[in-house]
Amino acid sequence: MLTQASSRATRPAGAEPGWAPAVAVTSKRHGDDQALAYEWPTLSDLLPVRAETWLHGLREDSLGPDLGVHRMTFAPGEPEGSRLRNFAVQLDDGCRSYRRTFSVYSLSSVAQRARLRLTTEKVLRPDDEVLYYLPASVPGRADWDSALDGPIGGAAADGVQAHSCSPPLAIQEASLSSFLAASEPLVDGWAGPAFTAEQERRLYIPAFVFDDVWAQGLRCARHGDDLESAGMWAGRLLRDSQSGELFLVVDGCIGARHEAVEERYSVELSGETWSAVRGVLRQRRQRLGRPHEILLGSMHGHNFLPGVEEGNGSSCATCPKAAECTQTTARASALDIDWHHCVFSWGQPWAILGVWGFNVRGEDVWQLYGLADGTLLPRSIRVVSGPHLR
Amino acid sequence: MQASTLEPSVVADPLAFSVSEVTGLRTLAIENVDGHRDAGQVATSMASLLGLPANTPYALRDDSSARMLVDDQPLGSQIPAEGTQLVVIPRSHLG
């Protein structure tokens, strides 16, 4: 069990070149105040917070559309005893900069790595409740990777020369109020919100999906029957012509069927699958006249009842509390989150992950996730009826 | 008794190609890659250049010929010296 220590949103101090957040790990058995180990994040650990910072800088028109040119630095948050409440990620392109604050929860993968190491070294027992926090100071910093201080993605290695030939990110203007007027929150079958409306507004850009596309997503998630199956969302990233707010519109669903490896509790998209998905996306761009349509996320089905994973599914069927039980299989697993990060972590922080599962009564339940605090957390979406906004 | 002969393996070197991640949003033009390096090693390097997480294994797919490349064989024995479009495929699954 891995438990985060306290964290509250506060304004961090100034950026400190060379400073980077570390994670201190301890356990309840060893006591809260005794750090068993310190672990520093790698570049991979920091890709989500970097992309999330860029999205919100882009959202406020404080950063440009090319993530690759931005330099990343960090700043410690407000101290609370021997700990920090949070830390800040700052991106700058030489002219403009933007900073966003993250809790220690955004570095849970770092804490998990330390936990595994300490368990292997038999410092921790497998059943220890592990605590992690941001220490205000750390003895020694030899492990810090200075490569994080520069732009990512264009560096040469072993004499290899690389330069970007990606087209610049295209964000078209549209009327957000038109989409709001033609839509309503999608609540039918929703596993439920995690945040208030105001919190959502600060965490996520607004998201819309057309009603027939949402139904198609459900079919994609379920087409494997009792095997997991998946698909990709395609659509547009737009900027409101009045307020400048970014928002996304899901216009299509592309089934990931071609040679996808579907099993009971997992689905892997093969090279053939990805080729087919990209082929359909190219066709959509040409036929629909939408050259800027991109992949906006994914959906897949957890096509099994709650309790089945743990081997007690049959007891759910006879449980007297089944009529009121709120357990569902519509929740993203650690594997789902890792998969999302390795597909979308380069510059697609708006990407969404949809999961269709079941409740104990066998009814369809869904949950949607977006990038927040460096990981995937539940978010809402609005459903658009009618074709006039396509 | 006839002696067997081995076909001399042809390894193109150096290599120049384009490489993208699976969503196609980011593409890099790559030059001066050692064609004798195994495709699996190059896949890892390309994932790093594309800014993809290092905690996932990757493979290369040749989009030009629609086939996955063999990890433990030299990249230069599987693609021509230039003009190939490669895609970095994560070996990861939804669970």
Short mmCIF file of C-alpha atoms in Angstrom, two decimals:
data_model
loop_
_atom_site.label_atom_id
_atom_site.label_comp_id
_atom_site.label_asym_id
_atom_site.label_seq_id
_atom_site.Cartn_x
_atom_site.Cartn_y
_atom_site.Cartn_z
CA MET A 1 0.00 0.00 0.00
CA LEU A 2 1.34 3.41 -1.00
CA THR A 3 0.01 6.51 0.73
CA GLN A 4 0.85 10.11 -0.08
CA ALA A 5 1.63 12.59 2.65
CA SER A 6 -0.20 15.91 2.93
CA SER A 7 -0.30 18.39 0.06
CA ARG A 8 -2.20 21.63 -0.53
CA ALA A 9 -2.08 24.04 -3.43
CA THR A 10 0.12 27.04 -2.65
CA ARG A 11 2.21 29.46 -4.61
CA PRO A 12 5.83 28.31 -4.90
CA ALA A 13 8.95 30.39 -4.43
CA GLY A 14 11.04 31.51 -7.42
CA ALA A 15 12.42 28.99 -9.88
CA GLU A 16 15.75 27.60 -8.78
CA PRO A 17 18.02 26.40 -11.61
CA GLY A 18 19.51 23.04 -10.68
CA TRP A 19 16.87 22.30 -8.04
CA ALA A 20 14.62 19.33 -8.68
CA PRO A 21 11.99 17.65 -6.57
CA ALA A 22 12.95 14.48 -4.73
CA VAL A 23 10.62 12.00 -3.08
CA ALA A 24 11.29 10.71 0.44
CA VAL A 25 9.94 7.26 1.23
CA THR A 26 9.22 5.77 4.63
CA SER A 27 6.69 3.41 6.17
CA LYS A 28 4.32 3.50 9.13
CA ARG A 29 6.33 0.74 10.75
CA HIS A 30 9.51 2.84 10.60
CA GLY A 31 7.78 6.07 11.61
CA ASP A 32 6.68 9.12 9.60
CA ASP A 33 9.81 11.17 10.28
CA GLN A 34 12.49 8.70 9.25
CA ALA A 35 13.14 8.78 5.51
CA LEU A 36 14.29 5.33 4.41
CA ALA A 37 15.36 6.56 0.99
CA TYR A 38 15.29 9.51 -1.38
CA GLU A 39 14.45 9.04 -5.02
CA TRP A 40 14.80 11.54 -7.85
CA PRO A 41 12.52 11.62 -10.86
CA THR A 42 13.77 10.63 -14.27
CA LEU A 43 12.79 12.39 -17.46
CA SER A 44 10.06 9.76 -18.00
CA ASP A 45 8.58 10.50 -14.59
CA LEU A 46 8.36 14.19 -15.45
CA LEU A 47 6.85 13.96 -18.95
CA PRO A 48 3.24 14.20 -17.67
CA VAL A 49 3.83 17.27 -15.47
CA ARG A 50 5.78 18.90 -18.28
CA ALA A 51 2.99 18.30 -20.81
CA GLU A 52 0.32 19.40 -18.34
CA THR A 53 2.19 22.63 -17.60
CA TRP A 54 2.50 23.31 -21.31
CA LEU A 55 -1.24 22.73 -21.88
CA HIS A 56 -2.24 25.27 -19.26
CA GLY A 57 0.37 27.74 -20.52
CA LEU A 58 -1.08 27.28 -23.99
CA ARG A 59 -4.57 27.63 -22.56
CA GLU A 60 -3.69 31.01 -21.06
CA ASP A 61 -1.79 32.01 -24.19
CA SER A 62 1.41 32.23 -22.14
CA LEU A 63 3.30 29.56 -24.10
CA GLY A 64 3.65 28.71 -27.77
CA PRO A 65 2.38 25.64 -29.64
CA ASP A 66 5.74 23.82 -29.89
CA LEU A 67 6.36 21.95 -26.65
CA GLY A 68 9.80 20.85 -27.87
CA VAL A 69 11.37 24.29 -27.61
CA HIS A 70 10.51 24.85 -23.97
CA ARG A 71 13.07 24.57 -21.20
CA MET A 72 11.89 22.97 -17.95
CA THR A 73 12.97 24.07 -14.47
CA PHE A 74 11.50 23.50 -11.02
CA ALA A 75 10.86 25.43 -7.86
CA PRO A 76 10.22 24.18 -4.35
CA GLY A 77 6.81 24.89 -2.88
CA GLU A 78 5.96 26.27 0.54
CA PRO A 79 7.75 24.42 3.36
CA GLU A 80 5.73 22.75 6.07
CA GLY A 81 8.16 21.60 8.74
CA SER A 82 10.71 19.33 7.09
CA ARG A 83 8.49 18.82 4.05
CA LEU A 84 7.26 20.75 1.04
CA ARG A 85 3.56 21.04 0.33
CA ASN A 86 4.18 20.94 -3.41
CA PHE A 87 6.60 21.89 -6.14
CA ALA A 88 6.31 23.91 -9.33
CA VAL A 89 7.23 23.14 -12.91
CA GLN A 90 8.23 26.11 -15.04
CA LEU A 91 8.48 26.10 -18.81
CA ASP A 92 10.02 28.91 -20.78
CA ASP A 93 10.87 29.43 -24.42
CA GLY A 94 13.36 32.24 -23.89
CA CYS A 95 10.72 34.95 -24.12
CA ARG A 96 7.76 33.76 -22.13
CA SER A 97 7.32 31.41 -19.21
CA TYR A 98 4.55 29.63 -17.36
CA ARG A 99 4.50 27.83 -14.04
CA ARG A 100 2.15 25.22 -12.58
CA THR A 101 2.09 23.61 -9.16
CA PHE A 102 1.94 19.87 -8.54
CA SER A 103 1.46 17.74 -5.46
CA VAL A 104 3.68 14.83 -4.45
CA TYR A 105 0.99 12.60 -5.93
CA SER A 106 2.30 13.54 -9.39
CA LEU A 107 5.52 11.72 -8.46
CA SER A 108 3.85 8.50 -7.28
CA SER A 109 5.76 6.52 -9.93
CA VAL A 110 9.00 7.73 -8.30
CA ALA A 111 7.80 6.60 -4.88
CA GLN A 112 6.71 3.27 -6.35
CA ARG A 113 10.20 2.72 -7.78
CA ALA A 114 11.77 3.43 -4.38
CA ARG A 115 9.27 1.09 -2.70
CA LEU A 116 10.16 -1.75 -5.05
CA ARG A 117 13.88 -1.20 -4.49
CA LEU A 118 13.51 -1.08 -0.71
CA THR A 119 11.38 -4.22 -0.78
CA THR A 120 14.01 -6.02 -2.84
CA GLU A 121 16.65 -4.90 -0.36
CA LYS A 122 14.37 -6.23 2.43
CA VAL A 123 14.26 -2.81 4.11
CA LEU A 124 10.51 -2.87 3.54
CA ARG A 125 8.17 -5.81 3.89
CA PRO A 126 5.67 -6.47 1.10
CA ASP A 127 2.77 -5.64 3.42
CA ASP A 128 4.27 -2.40 4.80
CA GLU A 129 2.15 0.71 4.40
CA VAL A 130 4.52 3.03 2.58
CA LEU A 131 4.38 6.82 2.93
CA TYR A 132 6.00 9.32 0.59
CA TYR A 133 6.46 13.07 0.66
CA LEU A 134 8.47 15.96 -0.75
CA PRO A 135 11.40 16.65 1.60
CA ALA A 136 12.38 20.29 2.12
CA SER A 137 16.04 19.34 1.93
CA VAL A 138 17.84 16.24 0.75
CA PRO A 139 21.35 15.12 1.74
CA GLY A 140 23.38 14.76 -1.47
CA ARG A 141 22.09 15.22 -4.99
CA ALA A 142 24.45 13.05 -7.02
CA ASP A 143 21.66 11.30 -8.91
CA TRP A 144 20.21 14.40 -10.55
CA ASP A 145 20.18 14.20 -14.34
CA SER A 146 21.22 17.57 -15.72
CA ALA A 147 19.85 16.58 -19.15
CA LEU A 148 16.46 17.60 -17.80
CA ASP A 149 17.52 21.23 -17.86
CA GLY A 150 17.38 21.48 -21.64
CA PRO A 151 14.75 21.09 -24.34
CA ILE A 152 13.65 17.49 -24.78
CA GLY A 153 13.27 15.46 -27.91
CA GLY A 154 15.71 16.98 -30.39
CA ALA A 155 19.03 16.06 -28.78
CA ALA A 156 21.57 14.13 -30.78
CA ALA A 157 23.20 10.96 -29.42
CA ASP A 158 26.01 8.79 -30.77
CA GLY A 159 26.53 11.13 -33.71
CA VAL A 160 22.89 10.75 -34.76
CA GLN A 161 21.36 13.91 -36.15
CA ALA A 162 17.69 14.56 -35.54
CA HIS A 163 15.45 17.44 -36.42
CA SER A 164 11.74 17.85 -36.16
CA CYS A 165 9.68 17.76 -39.33
CA SER A 166 6.29 17.75 -37.62
CA PRO A 167 3.79 20.28 -38.83
CA PRO A 168 3.06 22.91 -36.16
CA LEU A 169 0.11 22.18 -33.91
CA ALA A 170 -2.96 23.64 -35.56
CA ILE A 171 -5.64 25.04 -33.27
CA GLN A 172 -8.62 26.36 -35.18
CA GLU A 173 -10.97 28.98 -33.84
CA ALA A 174 -14.57 28.09 -33.04
CA SER A 175 -17.40 29.26 -30.82
CA LEU A 176 -17.33 27.57 -27.42
CA SER A 177 -20.70 29.09 -26.56
CA SER A 178 -22.25 27.36 -29.60
CA PHE A 179 -21.00 24.00 -28.36
CA LEU A 180 -22.18 24.73 -24.82
CA ALA A 181 -25.63 25.70 -26.09
CA ALA A 182 -25.98 22.53 -28.18
CA SER A 183 -24.77 20.16 -25.49
CA GLU A 184 -25.48 18.85 -22.02
CA PRO A 185 -23.38 17.03 -19.43
CA LEU A 186 -23.21 13.33 -20.14
CA VAL A 187 -24.39 11.61 -16.98
CA ASP A 188 -26.19 8.46 -18.12
CA GLY A 189 -24.12 5.53 -16.85
CA TRP A 190 -21.35 7.79 -15.48
CA ALA A 191 -19.38 6.32 -12.58
CA GLY A 192 -19.43 9.82 -11.15
CA PRO A 193 -17.43 13.05 -10.79
CA ALA A 194 -14.26 13.45 -8.76
CA PHE A 195 -14.26 17.24 -8.69
CA THR A 196 -16.59 20.19 -8.41
CA ALA A 197 -17.40 22.12 -11.56
CA GLU A 198 -14.98 24.89 -10.54
CA GLN A 199 -12.18 22.41 -9.87
CA GLU A 200 -12.82 20.80 -13.27
CA ARG A 201 -12.60 24.18 -14.96
CA ARG A 202 -9.15 24.71 -13.48
CA LEU A 203 -7.92 21.17 -14.17
CA TYR A 204 -9.27 20.43 -17.64
CA ILE A 205 -10.17 22.07 -20.89
CA PRO A 206 -13.86 21.59 -21.84
CA ALA A 207 -14.57 18.41 -23.82
CA PHE A 208 -17.45 17.60 -26.16
CA VAL A 209 -18.49 14.44 -27.98
CA PHE A 210 -21.27 13.90 -30.52
CA ASP A 211 -23.97 11.52 -29.29
CA ASP A 212 -23.55 9.00 -32.12
CA VAL A 213 -19.77 8.96 -31.66
CA TRP A 214 -20.18 8.21 -27.96
CA ALA A 215 -22.47 5.29 -28.82
CA GLN A 216 -19.88 4.09 -31.31
CA GLY A 217 -17.24 4.26 -28.55
CA LEU A 218 -19.34 1.95 -26.42
CA ARG A 219 -19.61 -0.51 -29.30
CA CYS A 220 -15.83 -0.42 -29.80
CA ALA A 221 -15.27 -1.08 -26.11
CA ARG A 222 -17.68 -4.01 -26.11
CA HIS A 223 -17.10 -5.64 -29.49
CA GLY A 224 -14.77 -8.26 -27.99
CA ASP A 225 -17.68 -9.61 -25.89
CA ASP A 226 -15.92 -10.94 -22.79
CA LEU A 227 -12.47 -9.95 -24.12
CA GLU A 228 -11.08 -6.45 -23.69
CA SER A 229 -11.31 -4.38 -26.85
CA ALA A 230 -10.42 -0.80 -27.67
CA GLY A 231 -10.64 2.14 -30.02
CA MET A 232 -9.31 5.63 -30.49
CA TRP A 233 -11.09 8.98 -30.31
CA ALA A 234 -10.43 11.37 -33.20
CA GLY A 235 -11.35 15.02 -33.35
CA ARG A 236 -10.34 18.64 -33.12
CA LEU A 237 -8.50 20.85 -30.66
CA LEU A 238 -10.16 24.26 -30.86
CA ARG A 239 -9.77 27.75 -29.35
CA ASP A 240 -12.78 29.86 -28.49
CA SER A 241 -12.92 32.88 -30.74
CA GLN A 242 -14.18 35.06 -27.86
CA SER A 243 -12.46 33.98 -24.63
CA GLY A 244 -9.44 32.20 -26.09
CA GLU A 245 -10.21 29.08 -24.04
CA LEU A 246 -9.06 25.78 -25.54
CA PHE A 247 -11.53 22.95 -25.91
CA LEU A 248 -11.71 19.60 -27.64
CA VAL A 249 -14.42 18.06 -29.77
CA VAL A 250 -14.54 14.31 -30.36
CA ASP A 251 -15.81 13.85 -33.92
CA GLY A 252 -15.09 10.20 -34.52
CA CYS A 253 -14.29 6.80 -33.10
CA ILE A 254 -11.80 4.49 -34.80
CA GLY A 255 -12.01 0.85 -33.77
CA ALA A 256 -8.64 -0.70 -32.92
CA ARG A 257 -9.45 -4.10 -34.30
CA HIS A 258 -6.86 -5.05 -36.90
CA GLU A 259 -4.64 -7.66 -35.23
CA ALA A 260 -5.13 -6.15 -31.80
CA VAL A 261 -4.26 -8.77 -29.20
CA GLU A 262 -7.44 -9.03 -27.14
CA GLU A 263 -7.47 -11.03 -23.94
CA ARG A 264 -9.79 -11.26 -20.97
CA TYR A 265 -8.09 -8.57 -18.92
CA SER A 266 -5.89 -6.78 -21.46
CA VAL A 267 -5.67 -5.57 -25.04
CA GLU A 268 -2.50 -4.70 -26.92
CA LEU A 269 -2.53 -2.57 -30.04
CA SER A 270 -0.10 -4.12 -32.52
CA GLY A 271 1.91 -2.34 -35.19
CA GLU A 272 -0.77 -3.39 -37.69
CA THR A 273 -3.46 -1.93 -35.47
CA TRP A 274 -1.70 1.41 -35.23
CA SER A 275 -1.13 1.46 -38.98
CA ALA A 276 -4.83 0.84 -39.57
CA VAL A 277 -5.82 3.56 -37.08
CA ARG A 278 -3.53 6.07 -38.74
CA GLY A 279 -4.86 5.03 -42.15
CA VAL A 280 -8.44 5.73 -41.08
CA LEU A 281 -7.35 9.07 -39.61
CA ARG A 282 -5.73 10.02 -42.93
CA GLN A 283 -8.91 9.07 -44.79
CA ARG A 284 -11.04 11.11 -42.40
CA ARG A 285 -8.80 14.14 -42.91
CA GLN A 286 -9.13 13.89 -46.67
CA ARG A 287 -12.78 12.92 -47.02
CA LEU A 288 -14.16 15.20 -44.33
CA GLY A 289 -11.90 18.10 -45.26
CA ARG A 290 -10.42 18.25 -41.76
CA PRO A 291 -6.65 18.32 -42.24
CA HIS A 292 -6.12 19.15 -38.58
CA GLU A 293 -8.06 16.23 -37.10
CA ILE A 294 -5.91 14.34 -34.58
CA LEU A 295 -6.19 11.42 -32.20
CA LEU A 296 -7.69 12.78 -28.99
CA GLY A 297 -7.58 9.69 -26.81
CA SER A 298 -8.75 6.14 -26.45
CA MET A 299 -11.51 4.00 -25.05
CA HIS A 300 -11.63 0.36 -24.04
CA GLY A 301 -13.90 -2.05 -22.23
CA HIS A 302 -13.40 -3.79 -18.95
CA ASN A 303 -15.86 -6.43 -20.03
CA PHE A 304 -16.19 -8.22 -16.74
CA LEU A 305 -18.17 -7.71 -13.55
CA PRO A 306 -16.74 -6.27 -10.33
CA GLY A 307 -15.04 -8.86 -8.20
CA VAL A 308 -14.13 -11.11 -11.13
CA GLU A 309 -10.51 -9.93 -11.09
CA GLU A 310 -10.23 -10.86 -7.44
CA GLY A 311 -11.97 -14.17 -8.03
CA ASN A 312 -15.08 -13.36 -6.00
CA GLY A 313 -17.42 -12.38 -8.82
CA SER A 314 -19.83 -15.17 -8.02
CA SER A 315 -20.28 -13.84 -4.49
CA CYS A 316 -21.33 -10.44 -5.92
CA ALA A 317 -24.23 -12.13 -7.73
CA THR A 318 -25.63 -13.47 -4.46
CA CYS A 319 -24.65 -10.54 -2.23
CA PRO A 320 -27.66 -8.98 -0.45
CA LYS A 321 -26.20 -5.50 -1.00
CA ALA A 322 -25.95 -5.93 -4.77
CA ALA A 323 -28.97 -3.70 -5.44
CA GLU A 324 -27.26 -0.68 -3.85
CA CYS A 325 -23.61 -1.58 -4.47
CA THR A 326 -21.62 1.15 -6.24
CA GLN A 327 -18.62 -0.97 -7.26
CA THR A 328 -17.84 -0.92 -10.98
CA THR A 329 -15.10 -2.06 -13.30
CA ALA A 330 -15.16 1.35 -15.04
CA ARG A 331 -11.89 2.53 -13.57
CA ALA A 332 -8.47 2.98 -15.14
CA SER A 333 -5.86 0.48 -13.99
CA ALA A 334 -2.18 1.26 -13.46
CA LEU A 335 -1.52 -0.46 -16.81
CA ASP A 336 -4.09 1.79 -18.51
CA ILE A 337 -2.38 4.89 -17.11
CA ASP A 338 1.08 3.69 -18.18
CA TRP A 339 -0.25 2.89 -21.66
CA HIS A 340 -1.85 6.32 -21.97
CA HIS A 341 1.39 8.01 -20.92
CA CYS A 342 3.51 6.12 -23.46
CA VAL A 343 1.05 6.90 -26.28
CA PHE A 344 0.11 10.48 -25.45
CA SER A 345 2.79 11.87 -23.14
CA TRP A 346 4.58 13.70 -25.94
CA GLY A 347 2.65 16.93 -26.24
CA GLN A 348 -0.91 15.63 -26.07
CA PRO A 349 -1.92 16.55 -22.53
CA TRP A 350 -5.54 17.06 -23.59
CA ALA A 351 -5.89 13.35 -24.45
CA ILE A 352 -8.72 11.49 -22.73
CA LEU A 353 -9.03 7.86 -21.71
CA GLY A 354 -12.49 6.29 -21.58
CA VAL A 355 -13.25 3.03 -19.79
CA TRP A 356 -16.53 1.16 -20.07
CA GLY A 357 -17.15 -1.38 -17.36
CA PHE A 358 -20.09 -2.90 -15.50
CA ASN A 359 -21.60 -2.49 -12.09
CA VAL A 360 -22.49 -5.58 -10.06
CA ARG A 361 -25.93 -5.64 -11.69
CA GLY A 362 -24.36 -5.97 -15.14
CA GLU A 363 -25.31 -2.46 -16.26
CA ASP A 364 -23.01 -0.35 -18.46
CA VAL A 365 -20.94 2.15 -16.50
CA TRP A 366 -18.28 4.48 -17.90
CA GLN A 367 -15.58 6.74 -16.57
CA LEU A 368 -13.50 9.27 -18.45
CA TYR A 369 -10.02 10.38 -17.45
CA GLY A 370 -7.83 13.37 -18.23
CA LEU A 371 -4.34 14.47 -17.27
CA ALA A 372 -4.38 16.27 -13.91
CA ASP A 373 -1.68 16.58 -11.25
CA GLY A 374 0.65 14.50 -13.40
CA THR A 375 -1.61 11.46 -13.58
CA LEU A 376 -5.00 10.50 -14.97
CA LEU A 377 -8.01 11.54 -12.90
CA PRO A 378 -11.75 11.39 -13.63
CA ARG A 379 -13.28 14.16 -15.68
CA SER A 380 -16.60 15.01 -17.31
CA ILE A 381 -17.64 15.45 -20.92
CA ARG A 382 -20.62 17.09 -22.65
CA VAL A 383 -22.62 15.33 -25.34
CA VAL A 384 -23.62 17.26 -28.47
CA SER A 385 -26.80 16.42 -30.34
CA GLY A 386 -27.37 17.29 -33.97
CA PRO A 387 -25.04 17.62 -36.91
CA HIS A 388 -24.77 21.42 -37.28
CA LEU A 389 -21.50 21.72 -35.33
CA ARG A 390 -19.61 19.01 -37.19
CA MET B 1 30.23 -33.55 -50.72
CA GLN B 2 29.02 -30.07 -51.50
CA ALA B 3 30.06 -27.16 -49.36
CA SER B 4 27.28 -24.92 -48.06
CA THR B 5 27.55 -21.24 -48.68
CA LEU B 6 26.23 -18.33 -46.68
CA GLU B 7 24.80 -15.34 -48.46
CA PRO B 8 26.81 -12.31 -47.44
CA SER B 9 24.51 -10.18 -45.31
CA VAL B 10 24.16 -6.68 -46.63
CA VAL B 11 23.98 -3.98 -44.02
CA ALA B 12 23.19 -0.49 -45.21
CA ASP B 13 25.21 2.07 -43.29
CA PRO B 14 24.81 4.88 -42.38
CA LEU B 15 21.03 5.21 -42.36
CA ALA B 16 18.68 8.14 -42.81
CA PHE B 17 14.95 7.80 -42.20
CA SER B 18 11.95 9.52 -40.68
CA VAL B 19 10.48 8.28 -37.44
CA SER B 20 7.24 9.11 -35.67
CA GLU B 21 5.32 8.04 -32.60
CA VAL B 22 2.07 6.08 -33.02
CA THR B 23 -0.32 9.02 -33.05
CA GLY B 24 1.67 10.65 -35.85
CA LEU B 25 1.71 14.05 -34.18
CA ARG B 26 5.48 14.15 -33.84
CA THR B 27 7.91 13.18 -36.60
CA LEU B 28 11.68 13.47 -36.69
CA ALA B 29 14.06 13.32 -39.63
CA ILE B 30 17.00 11.16 -38.55
CA GLU B 31 20.45 10.97 -40.15
CA ASN B 32 23.73 9.21 -39.56
CA VAL B 33 22.43 6.14 -37.71
CA ASP B 34 24.84 3.22 -37.48
CA GLY B 35 23.22 0.53 -39.64
CA HIS B 36 24.95 -2.23 -37.64
CA ARG B 37 23.02 -1.42 -34.47
CA ASP B 38 20.21 -3.81 -33.65
CA ALA B 39 16.72 -2.53 -34.46
CA GLY B 40 15.70 -2.94 -30.81
CA GLN B 41 18.50 -0.64 -29.64
CA VAL B 42 17.57 1.94 -32.26
CA ALA B 43 13.91 1.71 -31.20
CA THR B 44 14.92 2.67 -27.65
CA SER B 45 17.03 5.58 -28.93
CA MET B 46 14.25 6.81 -31.19
CA ALA B 47 11.72 6.64 -28.34
CA SER B 48 14.06 8.80 -26.28
CA LEU B 49 14.48 11.33 -29.09
CA LEU B 50 10.70 11.47 -29.48
CA GLY B 51 10.35 12.19 -25.77
CA LEU B 52 8.54 8.94 -24.95
CA PRO B 53 8.72 7.34 -21.50
CA ALA B 54 11.79 5.16 -20.98
CA ASN B 55 10.02 2.63 -18.76
CA THR B 56 8.25 0.98 -21.71
CA PRO B 57 9.87 -1.31 -24.31
CA TYR B 58 9.46 -0.23 -27.94
CA ALA B 59 9.70 -1.82 -31.38
CA LEU B 60 10.07 -0.34 -34.85
CA ARG B 61 7.59 -0.76 -37.67
CA ASP B 62 8.52 0.01 -41.25
CA ASP B 63 5.49 1.85 -42.57
CA SER B 64 6.88 1.78 -46.10
CA SER B 65 6.84 -2.02 -46.27
CA ALA B 66 4.15 -2.60 -43.60
CA ARG B 67 6.19 -4.91 -41.39
CA MET B 68 7.60 -5.03 -37.90
CA LEU B 69 11.40 -5.02 -37.72
CA VAL B 70 13.26 -7.78 -35.92
CA ASP B 71 14.73 -6.47 -32.66
CA ASP B 72 17.96 -8.45 -32.60
CA GLN B 73 18.99 -7.94 -36.21
CA PRO B 74 20.95 -4.97 -37.57
CA LEU B 75 18.63 -2.19 -38.64
CA GLY B 76 20.69 -1.74 -41.80
CA SER B 77 19.92 -5.30 -42.86
CA GLN B 78 16.18 -4.61 -42.67
CA ILE B 79 15.74 -1.21 -44.29
CA PRO B 80 17.43 0.65 -47.14
CA ALA B 81 19.95 3.40 -46.50
CA GLU B 82 17.39 6.15 -46.81
CA GLY B 83 13.78 7.00 -47.39
CA THR B 84 12.13 4.66 -44.89
CA GLN B 85 9.29 5.82 -42.66
CA LEU B 86 9.53 4.17 -39.26
CA VAL B 87 7.02 4.20 -36.42
CA VAL B 88 7.95 3.57 -32.79
CA ILE B 89 5.42 1.07 -31.39
CA PRO B 90 5.07 0.78 -27.58
CA ARG B 91 5.03 -2.79 -26.33
CA SER B 92 2.46 -1.97 -23.72
CA HIS B 93 -1.13 -2.92 -23.21
CA LEU B 94 -4.33 -1.66 -21.71
CA GLY B 95 -5.30 -3.77 -18.75
#
